[in-house]
C-alpha cells in the first residue's frame, strides 16, 4: 500500500515534469533553412553517440546555429545544462516526498548531489566556452572539455549507483530514464565540443 501511494505521488511529479518539457519543445518546430538543418543532422550523425537525440534537440535552433561549429557546440552545452538542471530539480522534489522511506531518500540524495555537481560543471564549461578565443583558445577549450567530462562522469556515477532494489521498480525506471537522457545529452555536447576544438586547432 505504502509503495503504491509513493509510486502515485512520484508518478504525478514526473508527469508534471514531462508535460512541462514536452510543451516546451513542441512550441518551435519547422526549420527556416534546410542547409542549416542538414548541417546539424550531418554533424550529429558524424560526431555523436546519440545522433537522433542530438538532431531532435538541436534542430529547433537551426536558425541560430546556422553552420557555425562553435554555436552548435555551445547550444548543445546549453541544452544539456538546462536538461541537467531540470533533472536535478525533479530529483530534489521527488526526494522530498513525505511518503518515501529514509533509505530511499538517502539513495535519491546521493544521486541528486551528483546531478547538482554536473549542473555546476556545465555552467563552468559554458563560461569557459564564452572566453575561448585568440591565443588562449586551446587552453580554454581544454578547460571546457575537462568540465564537460566531469559532468558526464557525475551523471554516470549517479546512474551506476542508482539502486533499484530500494525503490518502487517503475519509479526507479522513470527516474533512471531521465538521468540517462541527461547523460546522453552531455555526451553529445562533449563530442561536439571536442569536434569544435579539434577543427579550430587544425586551422592554419
Ligand atoms: C560527415 O561524414 C561524411 C562521410 O564520412 C563526410 O562526407 C561529410 O563531409 C561529413 N560531414 C560533416 C558535417 O562533418
Ligand atoms: C541558453 O538558453 C537559454 C534559454 O533558451 C537562453 O536564454 C540563453 O541565452 C542561452 N545561453 C547561451 C549562452 O546560449
Short mmCIF file of C-alpha atoms and ligand atoms in Angstrom, two decimals:
data_model
loop_
_atom_site.label_atom_id
_atom_site.label_comp_id
_atom_site.label_asym_id
_atom_site.label_seq_id
_atom_site.Cartn_x
_atom_site.Cartn_y
_atom_site.Cartn_z
CA UNK A 1 0.00 0.00 0.00
CA UNK A 2 2.71 2.41 1.01
CA UNK A 3 4.73 1.72 -2.11
CA UNK A 4 1.78 2.34 -4.37
CA UNK A 5 0.95 5.65 -2.67
CA UNK A 6 4.54 6.84 -3.03
CA UNK A 7 4.55 5.46 -6.56
CA UNK A 8 1.50 7.54 -7.42
CA UNK A 9 2.88 10.69 -5.86
CA UNK A 10 6.15 10.31 -7.72
CA UNK A 11 4.38 9.49 -10.94
CA UNK A 12 2.40 12.71 -10.54
CA UNK A 13 5.58 14.77 -10.12
CA UNK A 14 7.20 13.04 -13.07
CA UNK A 15 4.12 13.57 -15.19
CA UNK A 16 4.14 17.30 -14.47
CA UNK A 17 7.81 17.46 -15.38
CA UNK A 18 7.23 15.58 -18.61
CA UNK A 19 4.33 17.81 -19.65
CA UNK A 20 6.38 20.94 -18.99
CA UNK A 21 9.30 19.58 -21.01
CA UNK A 22 7.25 18.40 -23.94
CA UNK A 23 5.10 21.51 -24.23
CA UNK A 24 8.36 23.45 -24.21
CA UNK A 25 9.97 21.54 -27.05
CA UNK A 26 6.78 21.40 -29.09
CA UNK A 27 6.48 25.17 -29.35
CA UNK A 28 9.05 25.53 -32.11
CA UNK A 29 9.37 23.05 -34.88
CA UNK A 30 9.90 23.67 -38.54
CA UNK A 31 13.27 24.66 -39.97
CA UNK A 32 13.84 28.02 -41.56
CA UNK A 33 16.59 26.90 -43.88
CA UNK A 34 17.32 23.38 -44.99
CA UNK A 35 21.11 23.85 -45.22
CA UNK A 36 21.27 24.69 -41.52
CA UNK A 37 19.13 21.68 -40.69
CA UNK A 38 21.25 19.48 -42.93
CA UNK A 39 24.44 20.76 -41.25
CA UNK A 40 23.11 19.88 -37.80
CA UNK A 41 21.93 16.47 -38.96
CA UNK A 42 25.19 15.52 -40.67
CA UNK A 43 27.31 16.75 -37.79
CA UNK A 44 25.18 14.95 -35.20
CA UNK A 45 25.38 11.72 -37.20
CA UNK A 46 29.11 12.07 -37.86
CA UNK A 47 30.12 13.10 -34.40
CA UNK A 48 27.90 11.97 -31.54
CA UNK A 49 26.99 8.67 -29.90
CA UNK A 50 23.29 9.54 -29.79
CA UNK A 51 22.72 11.24 -33.13
CA UNK A 52 18.92 11.05 -33.15
CA UNK A 53 18.71 12.75 -29.75
CA UNK A 54 21.32 15.28 -30.89
CA UNK A 55 19.40 16.11 -34.02
CA UNK A 56 15.98 16.28 -32.37
CA UNK A 57 17.15 18.55 -29.57
CA UNK A 58 19.24 20.89 -31.73
CA UNK A 59 17.31 21.20 -35.00
CA UNK A 60 14.91 23.70 -33.41
CA UNK A 61 17.87 26.08 -33.00
CA UNK A 62 18.90 25.79 -36.66
CA UNK A 63 18.27 29.46 -37.39
CA UNK A 64 20.59 30.47 -34.54
CA UNK A 65 23.27 27.86 -35.14
CA UNK A 66 23.31 28.18 -38.93
CA UNK A 67 26.50 26.25 -39.85
CA UNK A 68 28.70 27.54 -37.04
CA UNK A 69 30.51 24.72 -35.16
CA UNK A 70 31.01 26.93 -32.09
CA UNK A 71 27.33 27.79 -31.85
CA UNK A 72 26.45 24.15 -32.41
CA UNK A 73 28.70 23.11 -29.52
CA UNK A 74 27.58 25.90 -27.18
CA UNK A 75 23.90 25.31 -27.94
CA UNK A 76 24.39 21.59 -27.22
CA UNK A 77 26.02 22.57 -23.91
CA UNK A 78 23.15 24.87 -23.12
CA UNK A 79 20.57 22.16 -23.89
CA UNK A 80 22.50 19.72 -21.72
CA UNK A 81 22.76 22.27 -18.90
CA UNK A 82 19.05 23.05 -18.92
CA UNK A 83 18.14 19.36 -19.04
CA UNK A 84 20.56 18.54 -16.21
CA UNK A 85 19.12 21.39 -14.18
CA UNK A 86 15.57 20.16 -14.68
CA UNK A 87 16.60 16.59 -13.77
CA UNK A 88 18.26 17.96 -10.65
CA UNK A 89 15.10 19.83 -9.66
CA UNK A 90 12.98 16.76 -10.33
CA UNK A 91 15.22 14.61 -8.13
CA UNK A 92 15.09 17.17 -5.33
CA UNK A 93 11.31 17.28 -5.47
CA UNK A 94 10.97 13.50 -5.50
CA UNK A 95 13.39 13.14 -2.54
CA UNK A 96 11.20 15.49 -0.50
CA UNK A 97 8.03 13.47 -0.92
CA UNK A 98 6.90 12.60 2.61
CA UNK A 99 5.86 9.07 1.64
CA UNK A 100 9.42 7.95 0.89
CA UNK A 101 11.31 5.72 3.26
CA UNK A 102 14.55 7.16 4.69
CA UNK A 103 16.81 4.71 2.83
CA UNK A 104 15.14 5.69 -0.45
CA UNK A 105 15.61 9.34 0.37
CA UNK A 106 19.29 8.67 1.09
CA UNK A 107 19.77 6.94 -2.26
CA UNK A 108 17.99 9.75 -4.07
CA UNK A 109 20.01 12.44 -2.30
CA UNK A 110 23.36 10.90 -3.33
CA UNK A 111 22.26 10.96 -6.90
CA UNK A 112 20.80 14.45 -6.58
CA UNK A 113 24.13 15.72 -5.32
CA UNK A 114 25.96 14.24 -8.31
CA UNK A 115 23.50 15.72 -10.76
CA UNK A 116 23.83 19.05 -8.92
CA UNK A 117 27.63 18.91 -9.39
CA UNK A 118 27.01 18.22 -13.03
CA UNK A 119 24.91 21.41 -13.31
CA UNK A 120 27.77 23.42 -11.81
CA UNK A 121 30.34 21.83 -14.12
CA UNK A 122 28.24 22.54 -17.20
CA UNK A 123 27.82 26.15 -16.10
CA UNK A 124 31.59 26.44 -15.76
CA UNK A 125 32.10 24.89 -19.17
CA UNK A 126 29.73 27.41 -20.76
CA UNK A 127 31.59 30.29 -19.12
CA UNK A 128 34.91 28.94 -20.40
CA UNK A 129 33.45 28.47 -23.85
CA UNK A 130 32.48 32.15 -23.80
CA UNK A 131 36.12 33.08 -23.13
CA UNK A 132 37.60 30.79 -25.78
CA UNK A 133 39.40 32.80 -28.43
CA UNK A 134 42.71 34.12 -29.65
CA UNK A 135 45.94 32.87 -28.14
CA UNK A 136 44.22 31.21 -25.17
CA UNK A 137 41.84 29.20 -27.34
CA UNK A 138 43.43 25.77 -26.77
CA UNK A 139 43.76 26.30 -23.02
CA UNK A 140 40.13 27.47 -22.73
CA UNK A 141 38.80 24.60 -24.85
CA UNK A 142 40.77 22.08 -22.86
CA UNK A 143 39.14 23.50 -19.71
CA UNK A 144 35.72 23.25 -21.36
CA UNK A 145 36.43 19.60 -22.19
CA UNK A 146 37.52 18.93 -18.61
CA UNK A 147 34.35 20.46 -17.14
CA UNK A 148 32.04 18.62 -19.53
CA UNK A 149 33.84 15.31 -18.93
CA UNK A 150 33.43 15.83 -15.18
CA UNK A 151 29.71 16.48 -15.67
CA UNK A 152 29.38 13.28 -17.67
CA UNK A 153 31.24 11.30 -15.01
CA UNK A 154 28.87 12.61 -12.35
CA UNK A 155 25.81 11.59 -14.41
CA UNK A 156 27.32 8.14 -14.91
CA UNK A 157 28.18 7.78 -11.22
CA UNK A 158 24.59 8.62 -10.39
CA UNK A 159 23.32 6.06 -12.91
CA UNK A 160 25.70 3.34 -11.71
CA UNK A 161 24.85 3.92 -8.07
CA UNK A 162 21.16 4.04 -8.68
CA UNK A 163 19.89 1.16 -6.63
CA UNK A 164 16.62 -0.09 -7.98
CA UNK A 165 16.11 -2.57 -5.15
CA UNK A 166 15.44 0.20 -2.64
CA UNK A 167 12.72 1.74 -4.75
CA UNK A 168 9.49 1.03 -6.47
CA UNK A 169 10.67 -0.50 -9.79
CA UNK A 170 8.52 1.65 -12.03
CA UNK A 171 9.56 4.86 -10.33
CA UNK A 172 13.21 3.83 -10.43
CA UNK A 173 12.87 3.13 -14.14
CA UNK A 174 11.38 6.55 -14.85
CA UNK A 175 14.00 8.43 -12.86
CA UNK A 176 16.72 6.36 -14.49
CA UNK A 177 15.42 7.27 -17.93
CA UNK A 178 15.62 10.96 -17.02
CA UNK A 179 19.20 10.68 -15.84
CA UNK A 180 20.13 8.59 -18.85
CA UNK A 181 18.76 11.22 -21.21
CA UNK A 182 20.72 13.85 -19.30
CA UNK A 183 23.92 11.81 -19.58
CA UNK A 184 23.35 11.27 -23.31
CA UNK A 185 22.80 14.96 -23.97
CA UNK A 186 26.01 15.68 -22.08
CA UNK A 187 27.89 13.01 -24.01
CA UNK A 188 26.68 14.58 -27.27
CA UNK A 189 27.68 18.06 -26.11
CA UNK A 190 31.14 16.77 -25.22
CA UNK A 191 31.54 15.22 -28.69
CA UNK A 192 30.52 18.49 -30.36
CA UNK A 193 32.86 20.49 -28.11
CA UNK A 194 35.73 18.10 -28.96
CA UNK A 195 34.94 18.40 -32.64
CA UNK A 196 34.88 22.19 -32.49
CA UNK A 197 38.14 22.28 -30.52
CA UNK A 198 39.92 19.99 -32.96
CA UNK A 199 38.68 21.64 -36.16
CA UNK A 200 39.78 25.06 -34.87
CA UNK A 201 43.14 23.72 -33.71
CA UNK A 202 43.89 22.34 -37.18
CA UNK A 203 43.25 25.68 -38.90
CA UNK A 204 46.40 27.48 -40.11
C1 LIG B 1 30.28 13.51 -42.42
O1 LIG B 1 30.91 12.36 -42.92
C2 LIG B 1 30.82 12.22 -44.32
C3 LIG B 1 31.40 10.87 -44.72
O2 LIG B 1 32.45 10.49 -43.89
C4 LIG B 1 31.57 13.39 -44.98
O3 LIG B 1 31.48 13.28 -46.38
C5 LIG B 1 30.92 14.68 -44.53
O4 LIG B 1 31.64 15.79 -45.05
C6 LIG B 1 30.88 14.76 -43.03
N1 LIG B 1 30.11 15.94 -42.66
C7 LIG B 1 30.39 16.71 -41.64
C8 LIG B 1 29.48 17.89 -41.41
O5 LIG B 1 31.32 16.51 -40.89
C1 LIG B 2 20.80 29.22 -23.12
O1 LIG B 2 19.42 29.01 -23.32
C2 LIG B 2 18.58 29.99 -22.73
C3 LIG B 2 17.14 29.56 -22.94
O2 LIG B 2 16.87 29.24 -24.26
C4 LIG B 2 18.88 31.33 -23.36
O3 LIG B 2 18.07 32.31 -22.78
C5 LIG B 2 20.35 31.66 -23.15
O4 LIG B 2 20.66 32.86 -23.81
C6 LIG B 2 21.22 30.55 -23.69
N1 LIG B 2 22.60 30.83 -23.34
C7 LIG B 2 23.59 30.72 -24.22
C8 LIG B 2 24.94 31.10 -23.72
O5 LIG B 2 23.43 30.31 -25.35
#
